[in-house]
CSV table of C-alpha atoms in Angstrom, one decimal:
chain,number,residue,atom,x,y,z
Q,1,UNK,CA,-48.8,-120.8,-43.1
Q,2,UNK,CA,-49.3,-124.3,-42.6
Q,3,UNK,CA,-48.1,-126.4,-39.9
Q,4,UNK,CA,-50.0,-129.4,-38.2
Q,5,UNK,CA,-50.7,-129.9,-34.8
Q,6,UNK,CA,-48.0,-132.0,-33.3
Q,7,UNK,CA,-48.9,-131.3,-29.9
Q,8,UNK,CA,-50.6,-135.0,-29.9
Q,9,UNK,CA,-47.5,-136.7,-30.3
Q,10,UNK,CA,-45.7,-135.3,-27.3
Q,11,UNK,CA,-45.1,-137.3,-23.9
Q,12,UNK,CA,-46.1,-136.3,-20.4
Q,13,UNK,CA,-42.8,-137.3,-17.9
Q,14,UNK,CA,-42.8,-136.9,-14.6
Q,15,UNK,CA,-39.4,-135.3,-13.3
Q,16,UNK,CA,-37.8,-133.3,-10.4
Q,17,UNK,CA,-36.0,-129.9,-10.0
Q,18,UNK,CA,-33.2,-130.1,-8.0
Q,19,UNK,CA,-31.9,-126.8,-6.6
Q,20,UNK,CA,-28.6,-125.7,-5.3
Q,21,UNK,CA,-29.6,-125.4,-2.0
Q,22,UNK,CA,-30.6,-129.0,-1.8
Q,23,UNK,CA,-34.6,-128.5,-2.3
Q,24,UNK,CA,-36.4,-130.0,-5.1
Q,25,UNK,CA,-40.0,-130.0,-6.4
Q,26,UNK,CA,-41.5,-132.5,-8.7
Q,27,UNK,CA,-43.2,-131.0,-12.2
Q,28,UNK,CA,-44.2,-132.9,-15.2
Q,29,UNK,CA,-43.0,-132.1,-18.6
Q,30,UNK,CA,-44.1,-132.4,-22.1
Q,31,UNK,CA,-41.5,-133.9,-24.2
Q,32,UNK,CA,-41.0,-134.8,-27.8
Q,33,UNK,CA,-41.6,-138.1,-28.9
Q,34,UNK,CA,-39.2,-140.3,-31.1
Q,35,UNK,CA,-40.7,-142.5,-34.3
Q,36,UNK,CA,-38.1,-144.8,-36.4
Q,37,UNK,CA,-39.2,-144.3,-40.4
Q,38,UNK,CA,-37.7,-146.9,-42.6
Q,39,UNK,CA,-37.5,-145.6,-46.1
Q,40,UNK,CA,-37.4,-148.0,-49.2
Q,41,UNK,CA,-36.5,-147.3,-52.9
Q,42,UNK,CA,-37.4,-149.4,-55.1
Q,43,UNK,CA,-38.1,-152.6,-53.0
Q,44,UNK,CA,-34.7,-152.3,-51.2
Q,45,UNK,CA,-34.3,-151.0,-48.1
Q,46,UNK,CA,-32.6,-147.4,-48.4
Q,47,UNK,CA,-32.5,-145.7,-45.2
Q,48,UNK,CA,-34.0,-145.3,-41.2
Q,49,UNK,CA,-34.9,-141.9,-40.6
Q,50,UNK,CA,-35.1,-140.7,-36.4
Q,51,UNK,CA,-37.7,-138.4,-36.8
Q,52,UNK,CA,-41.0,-136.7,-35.0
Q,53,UNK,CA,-43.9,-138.6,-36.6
Q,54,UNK,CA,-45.4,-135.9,-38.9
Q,55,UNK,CA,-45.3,-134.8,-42.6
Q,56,UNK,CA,-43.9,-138.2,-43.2
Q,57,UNK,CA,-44.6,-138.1,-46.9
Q,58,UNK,CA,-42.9,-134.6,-47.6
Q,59,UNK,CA,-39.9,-136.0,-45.0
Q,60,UNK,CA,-39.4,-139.2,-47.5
Q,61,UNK,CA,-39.7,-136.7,-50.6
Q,62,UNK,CA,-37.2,-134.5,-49.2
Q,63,UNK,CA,-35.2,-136.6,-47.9
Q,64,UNK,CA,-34.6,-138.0,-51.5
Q,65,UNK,CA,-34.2,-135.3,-52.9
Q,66,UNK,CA,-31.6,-133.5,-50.6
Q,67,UNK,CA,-29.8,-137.0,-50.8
Q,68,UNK,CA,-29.5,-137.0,-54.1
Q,69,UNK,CA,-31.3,-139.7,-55.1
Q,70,UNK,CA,-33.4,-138.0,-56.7
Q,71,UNK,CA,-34.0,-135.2,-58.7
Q,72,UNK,CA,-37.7,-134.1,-58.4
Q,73,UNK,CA,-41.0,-135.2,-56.9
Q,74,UNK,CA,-41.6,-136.1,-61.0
Q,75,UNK,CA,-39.4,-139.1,-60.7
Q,76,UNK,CA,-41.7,-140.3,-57.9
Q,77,UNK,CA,-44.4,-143.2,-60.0
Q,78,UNK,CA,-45.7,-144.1,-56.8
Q,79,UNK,CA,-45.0,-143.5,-52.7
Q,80,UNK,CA,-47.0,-145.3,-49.8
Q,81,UNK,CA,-46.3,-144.1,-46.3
Q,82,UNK,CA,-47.8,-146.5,-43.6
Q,83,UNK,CA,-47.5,-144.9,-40.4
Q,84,UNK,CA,-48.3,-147.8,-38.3
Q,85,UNK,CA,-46.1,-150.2,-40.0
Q,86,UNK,CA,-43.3,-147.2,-39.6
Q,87,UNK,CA,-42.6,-147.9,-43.4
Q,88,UNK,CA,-42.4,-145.4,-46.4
Q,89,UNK,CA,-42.2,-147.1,-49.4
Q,90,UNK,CA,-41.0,-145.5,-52.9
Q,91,UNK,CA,-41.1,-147.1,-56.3
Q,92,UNK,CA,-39.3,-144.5,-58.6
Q,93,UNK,CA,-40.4,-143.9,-62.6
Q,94,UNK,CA,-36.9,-145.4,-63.5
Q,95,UNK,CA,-33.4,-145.8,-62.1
Q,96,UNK,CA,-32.4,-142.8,-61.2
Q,97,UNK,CA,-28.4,-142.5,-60.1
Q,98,UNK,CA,-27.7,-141.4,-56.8
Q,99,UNK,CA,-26.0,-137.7,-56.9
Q,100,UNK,CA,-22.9,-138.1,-54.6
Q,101,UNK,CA,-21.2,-135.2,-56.3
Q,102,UNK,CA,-22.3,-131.5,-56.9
Q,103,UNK,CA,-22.1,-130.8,-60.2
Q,104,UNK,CA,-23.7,-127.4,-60.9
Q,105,UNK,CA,-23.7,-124.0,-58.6
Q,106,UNK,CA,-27.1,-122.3,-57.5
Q,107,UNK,CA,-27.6,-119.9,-59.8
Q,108,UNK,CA,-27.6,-116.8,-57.2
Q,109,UNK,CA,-31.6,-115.4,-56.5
Q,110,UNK,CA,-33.2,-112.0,-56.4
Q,111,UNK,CA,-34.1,-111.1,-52.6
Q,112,UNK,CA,-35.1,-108.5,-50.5
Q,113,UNK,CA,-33.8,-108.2,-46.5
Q,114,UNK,CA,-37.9,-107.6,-45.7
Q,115,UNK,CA,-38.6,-111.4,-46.9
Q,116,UNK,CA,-35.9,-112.6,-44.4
Q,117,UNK,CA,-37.4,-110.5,-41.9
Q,118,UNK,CA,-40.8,-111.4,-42.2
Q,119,UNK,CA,-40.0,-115.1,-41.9
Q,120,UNK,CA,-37.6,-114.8,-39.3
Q,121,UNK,CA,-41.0,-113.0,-36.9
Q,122,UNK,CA,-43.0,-116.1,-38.1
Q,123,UNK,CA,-40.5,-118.7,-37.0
Q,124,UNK,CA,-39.2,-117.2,-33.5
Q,125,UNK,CA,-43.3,-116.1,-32.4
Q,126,UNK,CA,-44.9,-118.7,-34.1
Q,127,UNK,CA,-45.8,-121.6,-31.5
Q,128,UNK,CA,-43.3,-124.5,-32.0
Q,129,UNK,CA,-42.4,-127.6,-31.0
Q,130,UNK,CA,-39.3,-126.1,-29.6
Q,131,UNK,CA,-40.4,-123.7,-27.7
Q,132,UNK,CA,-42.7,-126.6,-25.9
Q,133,UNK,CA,-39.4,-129.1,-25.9
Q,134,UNK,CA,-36.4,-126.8,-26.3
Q,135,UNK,CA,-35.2,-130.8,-28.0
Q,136,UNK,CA,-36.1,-130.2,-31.3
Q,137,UNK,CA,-35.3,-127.7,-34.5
Q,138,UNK,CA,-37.5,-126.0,-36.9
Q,139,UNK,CA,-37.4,-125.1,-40.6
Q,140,UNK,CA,-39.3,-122.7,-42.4
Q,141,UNK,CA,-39.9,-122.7,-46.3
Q,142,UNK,CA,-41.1,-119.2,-48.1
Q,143,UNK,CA,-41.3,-117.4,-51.5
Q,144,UNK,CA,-41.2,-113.6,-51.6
Q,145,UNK,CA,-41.6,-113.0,-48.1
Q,146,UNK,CA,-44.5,-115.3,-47.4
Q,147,UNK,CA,-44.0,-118.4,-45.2
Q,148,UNK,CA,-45.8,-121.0,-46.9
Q,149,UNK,CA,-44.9,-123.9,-44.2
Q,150,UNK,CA,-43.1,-124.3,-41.3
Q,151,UNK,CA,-42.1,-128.0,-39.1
Q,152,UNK,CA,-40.2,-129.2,-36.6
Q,153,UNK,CA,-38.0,-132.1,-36.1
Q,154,UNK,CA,-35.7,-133.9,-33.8
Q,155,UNK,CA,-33.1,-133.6,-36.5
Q,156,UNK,CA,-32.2,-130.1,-38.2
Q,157,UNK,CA,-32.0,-132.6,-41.3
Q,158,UNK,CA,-35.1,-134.0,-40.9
Q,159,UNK,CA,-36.9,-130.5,-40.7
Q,160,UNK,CA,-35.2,-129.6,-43.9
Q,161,UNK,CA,-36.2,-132.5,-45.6
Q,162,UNK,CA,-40.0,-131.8,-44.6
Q,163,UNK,CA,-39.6,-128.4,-46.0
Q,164,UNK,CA,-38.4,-129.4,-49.2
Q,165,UNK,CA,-40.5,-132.3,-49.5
Q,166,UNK,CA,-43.7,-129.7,-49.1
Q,167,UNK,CA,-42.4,-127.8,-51.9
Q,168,UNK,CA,-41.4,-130.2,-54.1
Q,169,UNK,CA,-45.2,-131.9,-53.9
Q,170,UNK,CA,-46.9,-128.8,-54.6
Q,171,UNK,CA,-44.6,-128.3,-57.4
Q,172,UNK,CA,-43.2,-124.9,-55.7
Q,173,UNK,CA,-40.3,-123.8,-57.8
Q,174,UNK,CA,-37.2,-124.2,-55.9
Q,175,UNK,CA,-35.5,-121.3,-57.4
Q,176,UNK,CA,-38.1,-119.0,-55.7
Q,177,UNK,CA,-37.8,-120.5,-52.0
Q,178,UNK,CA,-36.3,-119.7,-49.2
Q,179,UNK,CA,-35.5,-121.8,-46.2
Q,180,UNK,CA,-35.2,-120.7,-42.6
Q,181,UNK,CA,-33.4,-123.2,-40.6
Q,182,UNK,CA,-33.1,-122.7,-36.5
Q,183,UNK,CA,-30.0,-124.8,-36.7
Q,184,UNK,CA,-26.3,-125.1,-37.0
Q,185,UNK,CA,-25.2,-125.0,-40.8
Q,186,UNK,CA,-22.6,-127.4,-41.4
Q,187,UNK,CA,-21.0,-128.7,-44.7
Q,188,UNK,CA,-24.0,-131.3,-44.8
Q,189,UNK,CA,-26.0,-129.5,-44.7
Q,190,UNK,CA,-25.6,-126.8,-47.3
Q,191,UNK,CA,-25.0,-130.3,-49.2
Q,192,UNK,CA,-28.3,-131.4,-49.0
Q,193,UNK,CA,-29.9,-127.5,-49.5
Q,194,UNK,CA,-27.8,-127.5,-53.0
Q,195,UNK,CA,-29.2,-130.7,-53.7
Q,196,UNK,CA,-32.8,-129.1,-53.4
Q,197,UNK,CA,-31.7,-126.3,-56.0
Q,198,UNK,CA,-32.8,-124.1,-53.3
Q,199,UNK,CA,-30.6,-121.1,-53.5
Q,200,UNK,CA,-30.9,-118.7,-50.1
Q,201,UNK,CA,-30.3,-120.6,-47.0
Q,202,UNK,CA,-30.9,-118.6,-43.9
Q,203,UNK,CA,-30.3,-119.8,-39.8
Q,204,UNK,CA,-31.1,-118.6,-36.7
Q,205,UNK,CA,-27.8,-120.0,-35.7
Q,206,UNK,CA,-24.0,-120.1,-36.6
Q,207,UNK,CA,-22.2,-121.9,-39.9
Q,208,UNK,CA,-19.3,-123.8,-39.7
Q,209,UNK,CA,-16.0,-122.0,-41.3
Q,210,UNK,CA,-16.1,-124.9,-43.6
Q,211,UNK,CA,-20.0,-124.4,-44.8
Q,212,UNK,CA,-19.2,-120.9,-45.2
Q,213,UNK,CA,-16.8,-121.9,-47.6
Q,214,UNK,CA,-18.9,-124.6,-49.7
Q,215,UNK,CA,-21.7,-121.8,-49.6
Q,216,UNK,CA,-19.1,-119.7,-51.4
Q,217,UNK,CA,-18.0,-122.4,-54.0
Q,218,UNK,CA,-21.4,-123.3,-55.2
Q,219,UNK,CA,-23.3,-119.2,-55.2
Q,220,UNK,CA,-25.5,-120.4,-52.1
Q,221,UNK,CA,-26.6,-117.1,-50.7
Q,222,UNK,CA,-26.1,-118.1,-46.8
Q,223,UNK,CA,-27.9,-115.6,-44.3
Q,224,UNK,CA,-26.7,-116.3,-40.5
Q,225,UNK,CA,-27.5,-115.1,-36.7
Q,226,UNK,CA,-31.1,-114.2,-38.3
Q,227,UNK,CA,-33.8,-112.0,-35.6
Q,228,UNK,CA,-36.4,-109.9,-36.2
Q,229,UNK,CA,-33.6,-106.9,-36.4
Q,230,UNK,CA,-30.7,-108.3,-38.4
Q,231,UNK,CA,-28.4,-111.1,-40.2
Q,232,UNK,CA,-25.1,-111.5,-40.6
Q,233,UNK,CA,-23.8,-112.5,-44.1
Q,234,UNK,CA,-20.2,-114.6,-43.8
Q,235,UNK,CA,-17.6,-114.8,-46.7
Q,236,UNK,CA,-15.7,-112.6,-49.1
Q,237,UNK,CA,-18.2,-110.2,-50.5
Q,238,UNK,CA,-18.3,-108.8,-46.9
């Protein structure tokens, strides 16, 4: 499973604990940094991403992808991503209209409990930036059981984006993913998921009654409270 080191970009604070019975100790903490992308399409400016500074490639590829802009890292001729200039800069292989609506369901996936398992024990033992920060959410992207890459972000988006942006650039079917969020699902973002043509989205959290309902409209096969043990599956087929 790939995942980069990010423990470089975190920030040493100093801080206090205050107690209840009026003590205190000082400590220092490690904390997660933040790092302003600004994203351009085409020579115009398109969009400022808050994000932790890594995997900024696959974070602009997903990211226009799960916007809708566009379709597939194919209609990418050519993307330049200066760190130090904070700048991501995307020239596209022709105009490419921007997807507001979805148009077409998921078609609904083969899958096996064990796969959701397995990537469920990678994501909650696997060393995180979370776990370090408890400020940030993870994502985790796998086929068949096997986590193939797993990131963090400040944003639940953002870590979805990085996800999807590593698959689309190793030209990884999205039919065959699955993504492991530890975040809230909300309408947006099973938006952005269909958008990826990814078509199991799974959380160690809760959905929204709303995103349970879009899941439902377009065949999105939405997997919820996921441990190591179990999952709870929301909607009418229960």
């Amino acid at each position: 499973m790939e995942q980069k080191n990010f423990t470089k970009n975190l920030k040493t604070c100093a801080g206090t604990i205050c107690y209840k019975d009026g003590s205190a100790v000082r400590m220092t903490d490690r904390l997660a940094s933040e790092y302003y992308l600004d994203v351009y399409v085409n020579d115009e400016f398109s969009s400022q991403l808050l994000c932790t500074p890594e995997y900024l490639t696959e974070l602009t590829v997903g990211h226009l992808i799960t916007a809708g802009v566009i379709k597939s890292y194919g209609d990418i001729r050519e993307i330049d991503v200066n760190p130090a200039a904070k700048q991501s800069k995307v020239i596209l292989n022709k105009e490419v209209p921007k997807r507001d609506i979805i148009k077409q369901a998921v078609t609904p996936p083969v899958w096996k409990p064990e796969w959701l398992f397995s990537m469920a024990n990678d994501v909650i033992h696997e060393t995180s930036l979370y776990k370090i920060t408890k400020g940030t959410h993870g994502c985790a992207i796998g086929v068949n059981g096997k986590t193939l890459f797993r990131c963090d972000d400040l944003g639940r988006h953002n870590a979805i984006d990085k996800a999807v942006g590593y698959a689309a650039m190793r030209q990884i079917s999205p039919e065959s993913c699955m993504l492991l969020s530890t975040g809230r699902i909300s309408t947006d973002m099973v938006k952005k998921v269909l958008f990826s043509g990814i078509p199991v989205f799974a959380t160690l959290k809760t959905p929204t009654g709303e995103a349970v309902t879009m899941a439902e409209q377009y065949h999105l096969t939405m997997l919820c409270k996921v441990n190591t043990e179990q999952f709870v599956i929301y909607g009418s087929g229960d």
